[in-house]
Coordinates of C-alpha atoms in Angstrom, one line a residue:
X1 CA -46.7 24.3 -171.2
X2 CA -47.5 21.0 -172.8
X3 CA -47.5 17.7 -171.1
X4 CA -46.3 15.2 -173.6
X5 CA -46.5 11.4 -173.8
X6 CA -44.3 8.6 -175.1
X7 CA -35.0 24.9 -190.7
X8 CA -26.3 40.8 -199.4
X9 CA -23.1 42.0 -198.6
X10 CA -22.7 45.8 -198.2
X11 CA -19.6 47.9 -197.8
X12 CA -19.9 50.1 -194.7
X13 CA -18.0 53.1 -193.7
X14 CA -15.7 52.6 -190.8
X15 CA -17.4 53.2 -187.5
X16 CA -16.9 52.7 -183.8
X17 CA -18.9 49.8 -182.5
X18 CA -20.6 49.8 -179.0
X19 CA -19.1 47.2 -176.6
X20 CA -20.9 43.8 -177.0
X21 CA -22.5 42.3 -173.9
X22 CA -22.0 38.5 -173.9
X23 CA -23.9 35.8 -172.1
X24 CA -23.3 32.1 -171.4
X25 CA -26.8 31.6 -172.8
X26 CA -26.0 32.9 -176.3
X27 CA -26.3 30.3 -179.1
X28 CA -23.4 31.5 -181.1
X29 CA -21.1 28.6 -180.2
X30 CA -23.8 26.1 -181.2
X31 CA -24.2 27.9 -184.5
X32 CA -20.4 27.4 -185.1
X33 CA -20.8 23.7 -184.4
X34 CA -23.6 23.5 -186.9
X35 CA -25.8 21.0 -185.1
X36 CA -29.4 22.1 -184.6
X37 CA -32.8 20.6 -183.8
X38 CA -36.0 21.0 -185.7
X39 CA -39.2 21.1 -183.7
X40 CA -42.1 19.9 -185.8
X41 CA -45.8 20.0 -184.7
X42 CA -48.6 18.3 -186.5
X43 CA -52.2 19.2 -185.6
X44 CA -54.4 16.2 -186.5
X45 CA -58.1 15.7 -187.1
X46 CA -59.5 14.4 -183.8
X47 CA -60.9 11.2 -185.3
X48 CA -57.6 10.4 -186.9
X49 CA -55.1 10.7 -184.1
X50 CA -54.8 7.0 -183.3
X51 CA -54.6 6.1 -187.0
X52 CA -51.7 8.6 -187.5
X53 CA -49.8 7.3 -184.5
X54 CA -50.1 3.7 -185.6
X55 CA -49.0 4.5 -189.1
X56 CA -45.9 6.3 -187.8
X57 CA -45.1 3.5 -185.4
X58 CA -45.2 1.0 -188.2
X59 CA -43.2 3.1 -190.6
X60 CA -40.9 5.1 -188.4
X61 CA -37.8 3.1 -189.5
X62 CA -38.3 4.5 -193.0
X63 CA -37.9 8.1 -191.7
X64 CA -35.2 7.5 -189.2
X65 CA -33.1 5.9 -191.9
X66 CA -32.4 9.4 -193.2
X67 CA -31.8 11.4 -190.0
X68 CA -31.8 11.1 -186.2
X69 CA -35.1 11.3 -184.3
X70 CA -34.6 12.7 -180.8
X71 CA -38.2 12.1 -179.7
X72 CA -41.8 11.8 -180.8
X73 CA -44.7 12.7 -178.5
X74 CA -48.4 13.2 -178.4
X75 CA -50.0 16.0 -176.3
X76 CA -51.9 14.7 -173.3
X77 CA -52.9 18.1 -171.7
X78 CA -51.8 21.7 -171.3
X79 CA -52.0 22.6 -175.0
X80 CA -53.8 21.9 -178.2
X81 CA -55.2 18.4 -178.2
X82 CA -54.7 15.9 -181.0
X83 CA -51.1 17.1 -181.6
X84 CA -48.0 15.2 -182.3
X85 CA -44.7 16.8 -181.6
X86 CA -41.3 15.6 -182.7
X87 CA -37.6 16.7 -182.6
X88 CA -35.1 15.9 -185.4
X89 CA -31.4 16.4 -185.2
X90 CA -29.3 17.7 -188.1
X91 CA -25.5 18.3 -188.4
X92 CA -26.1 21.6 -190.3
X93 CA -28.4 23.1 -192.9
X94 CA -26.8 21.3 -195.8
X95 CA -27.5 18.0 -194.0
X96 CA -31.2 18.9 -193.6
X97 CA -31.4 19.9 -197.3
X98 CA -29.9 16.5 -198.3
X99 CA -32.3 14.7 -196.0
X100 CA -35.4 16.5 -197.4
X101 CA -34.2 15.7 -201.0
X102 CA -33.7 12.1 -200.1
X103 CA -37.2 11.8 -198.5
X104 CA -38.7 13.3 -201.6
X105 CA -37.1 10.5 -203.7
X106 CA -37.9 7.7 -201.2
X107 CA -40.9 6.0 -202.8
X108 CA -41.4 3.6 -199.9
X109 CA -41.6 6.5 -197.4
X110 CA -43.9 8.5 -199.7
X111 CA -46.3 5.7 -200.5
X112 CA -46.4 3.9 -197.1
X113 CA -46.6 6.9 -194.8
X114 CA -46.5 10.4 -196.2
X115 CA -49.2 10.3 -198.9
X116 CA -51.8 8.2 -196.8
X117 CA -51.4 10.5 -193.8
X118 CA -51.5 13.9 -195.5
X119 CA -55.3 13.9 -195.3
X120 CA -55.1 13.3 -191.5
X121 CA -53.2 16.6 -190.8
X122 CA -54.9 19.9 -190.3
X123 CA -51.8 22.0 -189.8
X124 CA -48.0 21.8 -189.5
X125 CA -45.5 24.0 -187.8
X126 CA -41.7 24.0 -187.8
X127 CA -39.0 25.7 -185.7
X128 CA -35.2 25.6 -185.9
X129 CA -33.6 25.6 -182.5
X130 CA -30.1 25.3 -181.0
X131 CA -29.3 23.8 -177.6
X132 CA -28.0 26.5 -175.3
X133 CA -24.2 26.2 -174.7
X134 CA -24.5 25.2 -171.0
X135 CA -26.9 22.3 -171.7
X136 CA -26.4 19.0 -173.3
X137 CA -29.1 16.7 -174.5
X138 CA -29.9 14.2 -171.8
X139 CA -31.6 10.8 -172.2
X140 CA -34.2 9.9 -169.5
X141 CA -33.6 6.7 -167.5
X142 CA -36.9 5.1 -168.6
X143 CA -40.4 5.8 -169.9
X144 CA -42.2 8.6 -168.3
X145 CA -44.0 11.9 -168.8
X146 CA -42.5 14.8 -170.6
X147 CA -43.2 18.5 -170.2
X148 CA -42.4 21.1 -172.8
X149 CA -42.4 24.5 -171.2
X150 CA -42.2 27.4 -173.6
X151 CA -41.1 30.9 -172.6
X152 CA -41.5 34.0 -174.8
X153 CA -38.6 36.2 -173.8
X154 CA -38.2 40.0 -174.0
X155 CA -36.5 41.3 -177.1
X156 CA -32.9 42.1 -176.6
X157 CA -31.5 38.6 -176.5
X158 CA -29.8 36.3 -174.0
X159 CA -27.6 39.2 -172.7
X160 CA -30.7 40.5 -170.9
X161 CA -32.1 37.3 -169.4
X162 CA -29.8 34.4 -170.1
X163 CA -27.8 34.0 -166.9
X164 CA -30.9 34.4 -164.7
X165 CA -32.7 31.8 -166.7
X166 CA -29.8 29.4 -166.4
X167 CA -29.8 29.8 -162.6
X168 CA -33.6 29.2 -162.4
X169 CA -33.3 26.0 -164.5
X170 CA -30.4 24.7 -162.6
X171 CA -32.1 25.4 -159.3
X172 CA -34.9 22.9 -160.2
X173 CA -32.4 20.3 -161.6
X174 CA -29.8 20.5 -158.8
X175 CA -32.4 20.1 -156.1
X176 CA -33.8 17.0 -157.7
X177 CA -37.4 18.3 -158.4
X178 CA -37.3 17.2 -162.0
X179 CA -34.9 16.0 -164.7
X180 CA -33.9 18.2 -167.6
X181 CA -33.8 16.8 -171.2
X182 CA -32.7 20.0 -173.0
X183 CA -33.0 23.7 -173.3
X184 CA -33.5 25.1 -176.8
X185 CA -33.4 28.6 -178.2
X186 CA -35.2 29.4 -181.4
X187 CA -33.3 30.5 -184.5
X188 CA -36.1 30.3 -187.1
X189 CA -39.8 30.5 -186.2
X190 CA -41.1 32.6 -183.4
X191 CA -38.1 34.6 -182.2
X192 CA -37.0 35.2 -178.6
X193 CA -38.5 31.9 -177.6
X194 CA -37.0 29.3 -175.3
X195 CA -38.2 25.7 -175.0
X196 CA -37.4 23.6 -171.9
X197 CA -38.0 19.9 -172.1
X198 CA -38.4 18.2 -168.7
X199 CA -38.8 14.5 -167.8
X200 CA -40.7 13.1 -164.8
X201 CA -41.6 9.6 -163.9
X202 CA -45.3 10.3 -163.9
X203 CA -47.7 13.3 -164.0
X204 CA -48.2 12.9 -160.2
X205 CA -44.5 13.0 -159.5
X206 CA -44.3 16.1 -161.6
X207 CA -47.1 17.7 -159.7
X208 CA -45.5 16.8 -156.3
X209 CA -42.1 18.1 -157.4
X210 CA -43.5 21.3 -158.7
X211 CA -45.4 21.9 -155.4
X212 CA -42.3 21.3 -153.3
X213 CA -40.2 23.5 -155.5
X214 CA -42.5 26.4 -155.2
X215 CA -42.1 26.2 -151.4
X216 CA -38.3 25.9 -151.6
X217 CA -36.7 29.3 -150.9
X218 CA -33.7 28.4 -153.1
X219 CA -35.9 27.9 -156.1
X220 CA -38.0 30.9 -155.3
X221 CA -34.9 33.1 -155.0
X222 CA -33.6 31.8 -158.4
X223 CA -36.9 32.5 -160.0
X224 CA -36.9 36.1 -158.8
X225 CA -33.7 36.7 -160.7
X226 CA -35.7 35.9 -163.8
X227 CA -38.4 38.5 -163.2

């Protein structure tokens, strides 16, 4: 959990296929639509965190001219410190390729942000994710505190755990303990991973809501389905 602040064809003999188990959590429909979200994490040198954030704030318009930025956060606690985390939306993989090519040719972006900031970054990571079919991306009502909860699921896919996970998430949302921004399932990167992005008005309101939810039998019952 992180508390966050403001990418051969072979002929086969005919055979009988086993029945396929389907789940409302499967990302197949999202893949048909094409739209996906890239999670990018930059691990910065401790003494350079503020400098990096100021540089991005000043030059963000140069990057967002090429593709949509869903959000850009810094880690406050609960994970590796001095980390910035951002989510970018793409229509499909061809769109992302076009954006990356355009950025490579954008001298203003290269000279004003990318090149000066490369020396500030220790490590970069990227994951390609899809929103799960039963979730749409929500916009929080105002500034607040974001929590990114990451779940490493058992191999076997959504058919094994998707519906129970959906009920557990909706139990928290429907009872008003927190607000959901989005639920994402990885396609490239660490497999069988699900990211849930929550919004709360403050860290204290998040703590209070979490405490109450753990004492709510409806939430507890939904969570047991996920065991």
